[in-house]
């Protein structure tokens, strides 16, 4: 096959760029110096610091110990060399993703610097019932999460007003100290008064009485509560700056790459993102910018050592959050019978393949399809050998990309998900062919260049297409069983419901997302909310809208495999999202969730209609888009893999902020292993400086399954996964 060495040398010099709409680049474009990313994996010995202690090192009794960690090289965001180096580094530091956690307002910053309080609020005489367990109550339920303060309601009041309220240190403390302006102090007092009155009313309504003076807790219980509150007050001292007069028996220094990381922007002006490390390890952490180092002070040598280890892991999380998404575009080698040596890029106009897609969907691009004359028998024999080599290279490239992403993902604290989506392969940024068409080799080489962008449109057709596919699945009893253990026949599978709301947010909160999951009530046709996730969009997340008009999630991995002769593709993607801080979830947001419910169709129309998610559109929150997913789940026999056929019903914001609902539903298909969700679900509740307790390898996510009709006896877990993908592709193409 012909080569294009000169063309490729010119193309490789093009600078990396990205566009929303489909775009071409010309071979005659002026050559620019390329931006070469530098990726270093956290597991690479060359990329990690020596934070280990020398064997036998311990703190001498009554003596001081100094612990120093050499400067650490962590995975960096790409930057260019030369005259633009300073500008590129500045943009990297400016665009860095913040670590999750509460950030100080001016009042709390003053408290950290040991400024005197500007106000106070006296608790009622029966305050001894308002211990940390009472302060944690929010809307009748205890807050959960490894990093939430037990005095959550005080943090929420302070966050919304701009003040800071110091929690009581023991049961004898009746005076709550308040920091803030005069107006903020008065607002905090009013909020505290209203909250206490609401608690009283709630107790009276439930038949309980607000704690009487003669119903004090027993001495033993009072001592236990006192000890716990004093322990929490002791931990809070490490959130504040150490006094100049304090002496510590152990100090440590952690040097970091200051050019890549602006710690005050990432962690907060007072390193408040590290508060949990300070409290857990009984140590102060102070930024020494001139030294490009963090200095740690403690009287607990073991805690100091643990803090340094957790800070190192936190830097790995910073790298994970700010790495560029890994993109991989592969071509599934055609069979000798369907192979053609030319690739045509078909536009939307006049294409029969675009007819299956709703014209209102946000799709821009071209479809690559095989074209040209049939090759000679000699070329077909040669292609059979090339086909095996290309298939092997595809698998190796995909394995390498997955391994790299998993190494980063283990440090990411947030909602993580891995899925395979099927649909129409589309090029959104591509090279214009020299002639009418690309050769196969030119097209494959073009996909490896950094400007190229492709994606799989997550749509398999309309309702008729989905009905035919589900009918075919119901007949494949040797391949599928119902995903719900309580369902016995494939024909009786009921949809699993979820909903996604995108909100414009305010200047303070920024855009955010609400994800709801519903479960069916046992022995009833009703649905109830089973999971609520408030997620915020980050600076390194996706900015382009997806096909439904919603903002795309942050992609850690986007691996697209195109089957050009069948006009179908599959996309393995790993998405991440940051959980919104608990204090930023306002009562209006909680009230919005309370008013969401599922409307179940009448029995006479149950087969023709599916349950609908109903909500009240409030202008205060600013809903930008809404998507309901009705998922029909088919479990593959003798495995944990799930084949999911999903109905998407969506609404997008129109003129005047009104939601415009599409009359036509879109159907998609996805594939995943239920163990992926089990493994990754713990990432959202990780404490700062903690990593996931799972191995970032292929055996964790692609285990060797039990023998089934779709799996050969000699394959490993990853090859089983690929074979199952091929089986699902055959279902979609009706082979």
XYZ file of C-alpha atoms in Angstrom:
735
model
C 0.000 0.000 0.000
C 1.257 3.487 -0.746
C 2.940 5.495 1.985
C 2.886 9.224 2.604
C 6.103 9.890 4.493
C 6.476 13.476 3.342
C 2.861 14.247 4.124
C 3.112 12.746 7.581
C 6.276 14.668 8.396
C 4.451 17.889 7.570
C 1.375 16.885 9.550
C 3.345 15.877 12.623
C 4.556 19.448 12.936
C 1.051 20.877 13.299
C 0.320 22.320 16.720
C -2.340 20.632 18.832
C -5.802 22.209 18.596
C -9.402 21.319 19.288
C -12.694 22.603 17.873
C -16.344 22.113 18.691
C -17.592 21.688 15.137
C -16.159 19.451 12.476
C -12.978 20.968 11.109
C -10.349 20.151 8.500
C -6.677 20.923 8.389
C -4.737 21.260 5.155
C -1.413 19.705 4.237
C -0.197 23.135 3.155
C -0.836 24.656 6.600
C 2.202 26.488 8.028
C 4.413 24.283 10.166
C 4.548 25.086 13.889
C 6.610 23.739 16.706
C 4.631 20.858 18.265
C 3.579 20.759 21.874
C 4.974 17.548 23.265
C 3.191 16.315 26.380
C 5.307 14.863 29.149
C 3.462 12.046 30.909
C 4.970 10.403 33.983
C 3.043 7.732 35.802
C 2.651 7.813 39.600
C 3.917 4.236 39.744
C 7.122 5.058 37.873
C 10.110 5.016 40.259
C 11.616 7.940 38.388
C 8.505 9.984 39.000
C 8.121 9.407 42.712
C 9.897 10.907 45.654
C 11.758 9.011 48.317
C 9.365 9.653 51.183
C 10.354 6.513 53.037
C 12.231 6.674 56.318
C 15.568 5.052 56.840
C 15.268 1.682 58.608
C 15.365 2.073 62.348
C 14.754 5.837 62.338
C 12.653 6.899 65.306
C 12.172 9.897 67.519
C 14.477 9.883 70.538
C 12.704 10.098 73.897
C 12.149 13.745 74.731
C 14.193 14.844 71.732
C 13.484 16.538 68.407
C 13.362 14.843 65.029
C 13.588 16.568 61.642
C 12.137 14.726 58.683
C 12.882 15.930 55.165
C 11.451 14.680 51.914
C 13.396 15.296 48.735
C 11.813 17.334 45.981
C 9.172 15.317 44.208
C 8.599 15.031 40.466
C 4.954 14.297 39.775
C 3.069 13.784 36.504
C 2.940 17.197 34.842
C 0.479 18.922 32.620
C 2.005 19.454 29.178
C 3.931 22.653 28.561
C 6.147 23.951 25.800
C 9.770 24.995 25.920
C 11.367 28.160 24.615
C 10.184 31.736 24.843
C 6.609 30.757 25.622
C 7.604 28.618 28.591
C 6.629 31.139 31.273
C 3.298 31.882 29.627
C 2.507 28.170 29.274
C 3.391 27.456 32.904
C 1.249 30.374 34.013
C -1.735 28.970 32.128
C -1.145 25.533 33.628
C -1.077 26.956 37.173
C -4.141 29.084 36.505
C -6.214 26.222 35.054
C -5.321 23.674 37.719
C -8.231 21.807 39.276
C -8.828 22.463 42.958
C -8.773 19.561 45.375
C -12.223 18.799 46.825
C -13.038 20.343 50.161
C -14.464 23.415 51.822
C -12.714 26.737 51.217
C -12.328 29.492 53.786
C -14.318 32.682 53.678
C -12.795 35.837 55.177
C -14.298 35.126 58.596
C -12.869 31.621 58.848
C -9.500 32.857 57.578
C -9.493 35.355 60.453
C -10.257 32.534 62.904
C -7.313 30.535 61.541
C -5.018 33.509 62.120
C -6.222 33.650 65.738
C -8.019 36.991 65.370
C -10.491 37.725 68.220
C -14.196 36.913 67.598
C -16.492 39.729 66.546
C -19.669 38.333 68.107
C -21.203 35.487 70.075
C -24.455 33.595 70.555
C -25.573 32.074 73.860
C -27.169 28.657 73.639
C -30.360 27.999 75.621
C -30.055 26.511 79.095
C -30.914 23.060 77.762
C -27.939 23.208 75.380
C -26.396 19.989 76.702
C -28.613 18.048 74.297
C -27.066 19.965 71.381
C -23.908 17.892 71.154
C -22.163 17.035 67.899
C -24.807 14.431 67.007
C -27.537 17.058 67.053
C -25.510 19.571 65.069
C -25.013 16.977 62.324
C -28.715 16.589 61.661
C -29.837 18.017 58.370
C -33.392 17.666 57.079
C -34.054 14.869 59.553
C -31.093 12.707 58.477
C -27.509 12.332 59.563
C -24.938 13.542 57.070
C -22.495 10.950 55.846
C -18.999 11.173 54.465
C -15.528 10.637 55.774
C -14.597 14.318 55.703
C -17.727 16.070 56.924
C -17.556 17.877 60.216
C -19.850 16.606 62.974
C -21.013 20.230 63.354
C -22.243 20.350 59.794
C -25.134 22.753 60.402
C -22.742 25.371 61.815
C -20.549 25.083 58.721
C -23.568 25.381 56.446
C -24.837 28.523 58.192
C -21.367 30.052 58.078
C -20.846 29.153 54.415
C -24.161 30.634 53.287
C -23.827 33.819 55.370
C -20.074 34.355 55.076
C -19.383 34.030 58.803
C -17.646 31.403 60.917
C -19.156 29.842 64.064
C -16.785 27.959 66.330
C -18.404 24.767 67.678
C -18.611 24.243 71.451
C -15.627 22.509 73.031
C -17.625 20.676 75.742
C -21.079 20.461 77.310
C -20.316 23.325 79.651
C -19.767 25.723 76.741
C -22.871 27.813 76.207
C -21.293 30.668 74.265
C -20.683 30.133 70.543
C -18.021 32.504 69.217
C -18.685 34.106 65.828
C -16.284 35.708 63.334
C -17.435 38.047 60.556
C -18.704 41.540 59.867
C -21.426 43.085 62.023
C -24.095 42.226 59.468
C -22.807 38.657 59.110
C -22.745 38.177 62.899
C -26.365 39.337 63.212
C -27.411 37.060 60.349
C -25.613 34.110 61.951
C -27.379 34.750 65.278
C -30.754 34.843 63.542
C -29.998 31.638 61.640
C -28.949 29.871 64.850
C -32.082 31.051 66.651
C -34.322 29.864 63.806
C -32.560 26.521 63.663
C -32.936 25.901 67.416
C -36.619 26.880 67.263
C -37.128 24.483 64.355
C -35.505 21.705 66.405
C -37.852 22.461 69.302
C -40.895 22.344 67.038
C -39.723 19.090 65.525
C -39.344 17.508 68.970
C -42.782 18.702 70.057
C -44.344 17.434 66.836
C -42.840 13.989 67.382
C -44.103 13.829 70.949
C -40.738 14.607 72.523
C -40.011 17.594 74.735
C -37.047 19.970 74.449
C -34.483 18.766 76.995
C -35.653 19.581 80.522
C -33.159 20.605 83.170
C -34.250 17.599 85.264
C -33.597 15.092 82.424
C -29.866 15.522 82.208
C -27.837 12.600 80.836
C -26.166 10.256 83.263
C -22.706 11.161 84.527
C -21.150 8.374 82.472
C -22.841 9.494 79.278
C -22.037 13.137 79.998
C -18.369 12.262 80.440
C -18.330 10.332 77.162
C -19.926 13.246 75.285
C -17.555 15.708 76.914
C -14.529 13.637 75.955
C -15.659 13.381 72.358
C -16.344 17.117 72.050
C -12.987 17.981 73.624
C -11.241 15.606 71.245
C -12.909 17.317 68.288
C -11.911 20.727 69.710
C -8.325 19.500 70.036
C -8.325 18.479 66.380
C -9.556 21.926 65.359
C -6.462 23.518 66.864
C -4.373 22.037 64.055
C -6.503 23.814 61.456
C -5.278 27.122 62.890
C -1.824 28.593 62.416
C 0.658 27.536 65.115
C 1.661 30.149 67.666
C 5.146 31.586 67.314
C 5.897 30.616 70.906
C 4.994 26.946 70.456
C 7.758 24.313 70.448
C 7.370 20.990 68.654
C 9.354 17.778 69.055
C 9.036 16.767 65.388
C 9.226 18.822 62.199
C 9.108 17.793 58.566
C 9.646 19.390 55.181
C 7.910 18.319 51.970
C 9.281 19.988 48.847
C 7.060 20.216 45.784
C 7.392 21.357 42.139
C 6.315 24.987 42.513
C 6.403 25.720 38.777
C 3.624 23.230 38.064
C 1.489 23.732 41.167
C 0.126 26.930 42.683
C -0.792 25.426 46.034
C -2.811 28.379 47.293
C -5.048 28.127 44.232
C -5.369 24.332 44.455
C -5.606 23.865 48.233
C -6.933 27.223 49.357
C -5.141 30.288 50.800
C -4.708 28.541 54.174
C -4.200 25.021 52.776
C -7.695 24.214 53.998
C -7.991 21.244 51.630
C -5.450 19.541 53.924
C -7.551 20.139 57.064
C -8.441 16.476 57.435
C -4.765 15.500 57.277
C -3.962 18.087 59.951
C -6.697 16.816 62.253
C -6.087 13.088 61.712
C -2.319 13.359 62.122
C -2.156 15.980 64.904
C 0.133 18.309 62.971
C 0.268 21.820 61.552
C 1.018 22.273 57.843
C 2.479 25.635 56.816
C 3.385 26.754 53.285
C 6.947 28.054 52.813
C 6.710 29.540 49.309
C 10.314 30.749 49.143
C 11.494 27.194 49.782
C 8.813 25.635 47.539
C 8.011 23.422 50.488
C 5.421 22.512 53.058
C 6.635 22.591 56.651
C 5.001 20.301 59.194
C 5.043 20.712 62.996
C 3.872 18.139 65.499
C 4.540 16.482 68.833
C 3.521 13.152 67.330
C 6.271 11.650 65.198
C 4.109 8.795 63.877
C 1.398 11.288 62.911
C 3.953 13.488 61.160
C 5.226 10.540 59.129
C 1.659 9.599 58.161
C 0.903 13.209 57.173
C 3.878 13.319 54.787
C 2.743 10.079 53.172
C -0.780 11.405 52.727
C 0.477 14.701 51.299
C 2.456 12.729 48.730
C -0.722 10.865 47.730
C -2.573 14.209 47.550
C -0.012 15.460 45.034
C -0.657 12.342 42.974
C -4.329 13.319 43.027
C -3.428 16.815 41.798
C -1.620 15.229 38.868
C -4.555 12.901 38.218
C -6.983 15.810 38.133
C -4.893 17.938 35.810
C -3.643 15.392 33.305
C -4.988 15.818 29.804
C -7.597 13.221 28.767
C -6.108 10.204 27.051
C -7.571 9.823 23.583
C -7.157 6.760 21.416
C -8.685 6.236 17.983
C -8.497 2.743 16.504
C -9.762 1.056 13.344
C -11.158 -2.429 13.627
C -9.497 -4.208 10.674
C -12.074 -5.188 8.049
C -12.331 -8.755 6.840
C -10.629 -9.573 3.495
C -14.078 -9.680 1.856
C -15.044 -6.177 3.000
C -11.617 -4.530 2.829
C -11.211 -1.510 0.559
C -8.091 0.596 0.235
C -9.910 3.952 0.339
C -11.795 5.807 3.066
C -14.474 8.338 2.211
C -15.505 11.045 4.671
C -19.236 11.390 4.221
C -20.853 14.659 5.273
C -24.243 15.030 6.933
C -25.884 16.385 3.812
C -27.448 13.618 1.803
C -26.102 10.839 4.001
C -28.512 7.960 4.642
C -26.675 7.137 7.869
C -27.629 10.450 9.487
C -31.336 9.788 8.918
C -31.530 7.654 12.076
C -30.439 10.597 14.220
C -32.730 13.318 15.533
C -31.992 16.533 13.614
C -32.178 18.483 16.878
C -29.255 16.596 18.397
C -26.014 18.497 18.759
C -23.896 16.547 16.228
C -21.214 17.927 13.927
C -18.809 15.862 11.902
C -18.297 13.396 9.076
C -18.702 9.633 8.880
C -15.743 7.563 7.663
C -16.783 4.677 5.418
C -14.848 2.207 3.258
C -14.905 2.935 -0.457
C -13.099 2.145 -3.666
C -12.706 -0.963 -5.817
C -12.381 -4.460 -4.432
C -8.704 -5.448 -3.982
C -7.083 -8.170 -6.021
C -6.823 -11.719 -4.603
C -3.093 -11.142 -3.993
C -3.829 -7.981 -2.001
C -6.486 -9.808 -0.001
C -3.935 -12.454 1.009
C -1.493 -9.759 2.089
C -4.221 -7.938 3.986
C -5.025 -11.049 6.037
C -1.528 -10.894 7.518
C -1.709 -7.128 8.019
C -5.121 -7.534 9.613
C -3.776 -9.802 12.352
C -0.931 -7.374 13.066
C -3.318 -4.406 13.228
C -5.671 -6.268 15.567
C -2.764 -7.129 17.885
C -1.549 -3.511 17.870
C -5.071 -2.280 18.665
C -5.317 -4.537 21.705
C -1.878 -3.533 22.960
C -2.630 0.179 22.539
C -5.947 -0.162 24.334
C -4.378 -2.137 27.204
C -1.640 0.471 27.609
C -4.146 3.342 27.654
C -6.344 1.580 30.238
C -3.381 0.811 32.492
C -2.200 4.433 32.394
C -5.648 5.752 33.262
C -6.181 3.271 36.093
C -2.853 4.304 37.635
C -4.179 7.894 37.835
C -7.762 6.975 38.688
C -6.768 5.256 41.921
C -5.856 8.671 43.373
C -8.952 10.522 42.119
C -11.481 11.444 44.811
C -14.857 11.741 43.174
C -17.468 9.897 41.152
C -15.762 7.615 38.606
C -17.397 5.455 35.970
C -16.256 3.158 33.165
C -18.589 2.327 30.278
C -18.583 1.110 26.673
C -21.030 2.938 24.391
C -22.064 1.873 20.896
C -23.184 4.042 18.013
C -22.149 5.850 14.872
C -18.426 6.765 14.599
C -17.992 10.444 13.718
C -14.886 12.533 13.026
C -15.194 16.036 14.478
C -11.683 17.267 13.596
C -9.852 15.639 10.691
C -7.323 16.111 7.907
C -8.577 17.032 4.474
C -7.500 14.350 1.967
C -5.123 15.347 -0.816
C -7.565 13.922 -3.354
C -11.161 12.868 -3.050
C -10.458 10.161 -0.485
C -7.874 8.986 2.021
C -6.023 5.758 1.506
C -6.521 3.291 4.342
C -2.940 3.818 5.531
C -3.242 7.624 5.404
C -6.477 7.497 7.371
C -5.002 5.217 10.054
C -1.945 7.477 10.376
C -4.110 10.601 10.566
C -6.014 9.209 13.569
C -2.745 8.972 15.523
C -2.012 12.692 15.191
C -2.884 15.007 18.046
C -5.286 17.348 16.148
C -7.592 14.459 15.204
C -10.835 14.167 17.161
C -13.466 11.455 16.897
C -16.335 10.169 18.964
C -19.130 7.638 18.921
C -22.600 9.189 18.730
C -24.432 7.293 21.458
C -27.453 6.476 19.344
C -28.496 3.197 17.745
C -31.718 4.451 16.156
C -35.366 5.111 16.931
C -38.010 3.162 18.856
C -38.514 0.643 16.052
C -34.798 -0.150 15.988
C -34.722 -0.588 19.767
C -37.830 -2.791 19.756
C -36.268 -5.096 17.158
C -33.025 -5.267 19.147
C -34.802 -6.079 22.425
C -36.849 -8.733 20.663
C -33.628 -10.288 19.425
C -32.186 -10.177 22.956
C -35.271 -11.906 24.360
C -34.753 -14.750 21.896
C -31.058 -15.131 22.831
C -31.677 -17.158 25.993
C -28.283 -18.861 25.592
C -26.604 -15.452 25.863
C -28.692 -13.400 28.327
C -30.611 -13.659 31.587
C -32.561 -10.812 33.255
C -30.364 -8.309 35.088
C -32.843 -8.209 37.992
C -32.763 -11.402 40.039
C -36.502 -11.021 40.803
C -37.375 -11.120 37.096
C -37.604 -14.600 35.598
C -38.203 -14.006 31.876
C -36.337 -11.731 29.477
C -39.670 -10.442 28.162
C -40.596 -9.167 31.637
C -37.570 -6.916 32.137
C -38.566 -3.525 33.578
C -36.522 -0.363 33.012
C -34.103 0.934 35.619
C -34.637 4.699 35.870
C -32.164 7.522 36.360
C -32.191 11.244 35.602
C -29.576 13.932 35.015
C -30.167 17.656 35.556
C -27.660 20.293 34.473
C -27.943 23.659 36.237
C -26.403 26.973 35.230
C -25.710 27.808 38.877
C -24.670 31.157 40.312
C -21.418 33.081 40.248
C -20.524 31.571 43.619
C -21.367 27.928 42.871
C -20.749 27.793 39.119
C -22.480 25.213 36.894
C -23.331 21.933 38.573
C -25.140 18.664 37.928
C -27.665 16.529 39.799
C -27.811 12.785 39.160
C -30.721 10.788 40.553
C -31.206 7.035 40.585
C -34.541 5.371 41.297
C -35.467 1.925 42.520
C -38.735 0.088 42.392
C -40.513 -0.375 45.703
C -40.937 -4.035 46.575
C -44.413 -5.451 45.968
C -45.468 -2.152 44.440
C -45.361 -0.319 41.114
C -44.040 2.865 42.698
C -40.466 4.202 42.438
C -38.384 6.009 45.028
C -35.102 7.903 44.879
C -32.244 5.546 45.777
C -29.198 7.746 45.115
C -28.570 11.503 44.944
C -25.323 12.938 43.572
C -24.566 16.662 43.459
C -21.573 17.118 41.161
C -19.766 20.260 40.094
C -18.171 21.004 36.744
C -14.432 21.593 37.024
C -12.063 23.738 34.984
C -10.464 20.642 33.433
C -13.794 19.011 32.628
C -15.590 18.957 29.316
C -16.827 22.294 27.976
C -18.557 21.160 24.782
C -22.210 20.095 24.959
C -23.108 16.480 24.290
C -25.779 15.400 21.830
C -28.518 16.330 24.330
C -27.172 19.821 24.975
C -25.799 18.918 28.422
C -22.209 19.646 29.344
C -19.893 16.720 28.663
C -18.294 15.113 31.711
C -14.545 15.112 32.225
C -13.029 12.270 30.234
C -10.031 10.495 31.726
C -10.075 8.026 28.820
C -11.765 8.205 25.434
C -10.919 5.133 23.346
C -12.883 4.915 20.099
C -12.835 1.804 17.904
C -14.375 2.219 14.436
C -15.826 -0.579 12.341
C -15.831 1.189 8.984
C -17.440 -1.522 6.873
C -20.388 -1.911 9.285
C -20.712 1.837 10.024
C -20.654 1.242 13.744
C -18.220 1.979 16.544
C -17.734 1.472 20.254
C -16.183 3.859 22.736
C -14.594 2.808 26.022
C -14.710 5.852 28.253
C -13.731 6.601 31.832
C -15.463 9.689 33.218
C -14.815 11.517 36.477
C -16.736 14.163 38.412
C -16.109 16.059 41.646
C -18.654 15.874 44.439
C -20.075 19.226 45.495
C -19.208 20.388 49.012
C -22.008 19.577 51.444
C -22.325 23.167 52.654
C -22.920 24.346 49.067
C -26.058 22.200 48.743
C -28.704 24.760 49.647
C -32.186 24.071 51.093
C -33.621 25.006 47.682
C -31.599 22.204 46.111
C -32.820 19.716 48.731
C -36.385 20.863 48.147
C -35.982 20.353 44.404
C -35.062 16.687 44.969
C -38.046 16.197 47.289
C -40.431 17.246 44.520
C -39.033 14.822 41.930
C -41.153 11.695 41.499
C -41.879 8.957 38.973
C -45.210 8.782 37.217
C -46.080 5.154 36.461
C -48.357 4.506 33.418
C -51.714 2.821 33.868
C -51.791 -0.979 33.483
C -53.703 -0.666 30.210
C -50.849 1.311 28.612
C -47.915 -0.140 30.564
C -46.506 -2.047 27.603
C -46.622 0.931 25.254
C -45.436 3.587 27.739
C -42.609 3.721 30.244
C -42.445 5.493 33.629
C -41.763 9.230 33.488
C -39.638 11.335 35.835
C -41.639 14.417 36.838
C -40.069 17.542 38.381
C -40.881 21.165 39.065
C -38.873 23.585 36.922
C -37.763 26.402 39.216
C -36.093 29.456 37.722
C -34.073 29.956 40.915
C -31.824 26.982 40.138
C -31.692 27.558 36.384
C -32.102 24.145 34.733
C -30.125 24.034 31.497
C -30.969 20.484 30.433
C -32.684 17.333 31.631
C -32.176 13.753 30.455
C -34.134 10.722 31.657
C -32.563 7.318 31.112
C -34.763 4.192 31.065
C -32.313 1.281 31.049
C -33.257 -2.260 30.061
C -30.537 -4.494 31.492
C -29.588 -7.925 30.149
C -27.012 -9.898 32.132
C -24.639 -12.017 30.086
C -24.731 -15.675 31.070
C -22.017 -16.787 33.524
C -20.509 -13.328 33.879
C -20.923 -9.942 35.549
C -21.195 -8.091 32.223
C -24.395 -6.168 31.543
C -25.783 -5.286 28.116
C -27.872 -2.147 28.526
C -30.372 -0.750 26.030
C -31.291 2.787 27.089
C -34.111 5.109 26.136
C -33.085 8.791 26.393
C -35.816 11.411 26.817
C -34.391 14.892 26.979
C -35.240 18.566 27.387
C -32.956 21.519 26.687
C -33.141 25.198 27.556
C -34.734 27.346 24.881
C -35.535 31.037 24.561
C -36.402 32.747 27.815
C -35.014 29.852 29.865
C -37.959 27.583 28.983
C -37.214 23.855 28.760
C -38.076 22.458 25.341
C -38.852 18.738 25.429
C -38.119 16.563 22.413
C -41.080 14.539 21.205
C -38.838 11.753 19.885
C -36.800 9.580 22.242
C -33.267 8.506 21.393
C -32.114 4.955 22.018
C -28.588 3.929 22.904
C -26.685 0.788 23.865
C -23.906 0.346 26.396
C -21.905 -2.450 27.968
C -20.107 -2.725 31.288
C -19.093 -5.020 34.113
C -20.997 -4.523 37.357
C -17.718 -5.060 39.240
C -16.401 -1.828 37.673
C -18.994 0.127 39.658
C -18.293 -1.907 42.801
C -14.560 -1.196 42.556
C -14.867 2.515 41.786
C -17.741 3.494 44.079
C -15.401 3.938 47.045
C -13.487 6.733 45.295
C -16.179 9.314 46.063
C -15.763 8.941 49.852
C -11.970 8.786 50.024
C -10.351 11.091 52.548
C -7.736 13.576 51.363
C -4.390 11.832 50.944
C -6.023 8.409 50.581
C -5.974 6.193 47.478
C -8.373 3.486 46.338
C -7.719 0.075 47.851
C -7.605 -1.771 44.553
C -4.850 -2.738 42.162
C -4.663 -0.619 38.978
C -4.214 -3.548 36.599
C -6.178 -5.374 33.924
C -6.904 -8.346 36.186
C -8.923 -6.121 38.540
C -11.250 -4.811 35.816
C -11.105 -7.674 33.304
C -11.075 -10.888 35.349
C -11.110 -14.287 33.723
C -14.761 -15.313 33.693
C -16.541 -18.611 33.665
C -16.859 -20.569 30.424
C -19.761 -19.346 28.302
C -20.897 -19.810 24.683
C -19.183 -16.527 23.666
C -15.773 -17.188 25.214
C -13.025 -19.476 23.985
C -11.159 -21.682 26.448
C -7.698 -20.124 26.021
C -8.410 -16.409 26.307
C -7.576 -14.175 29.255
C -9.949 -11.677 30.864
C -9.219 -8.787 28.507
C -9.632 -10.990 25.428
C -12.936 -12.203 26.865
C -14.014 -8.577 27.138
C -13.114 -7.955 23.468
C -14.958 -11.109 22.382
C -18.075 -9.988 24.223
C -17.829 -6.562 22.557
C -17.707 -8.298 19.174
C -20.766 -10.351 20.123
C -22.687 -7.191 21.039
C -21.640 -5.578 17.758
C -23.092 -8.551 15.865
C -26.368 -8.067 17.722
C -26.504 -4.430 16.643
C -25.700 -5.231 13.022
C -28.172 -8.145 13.044
C -25.609 -10.721 11.958
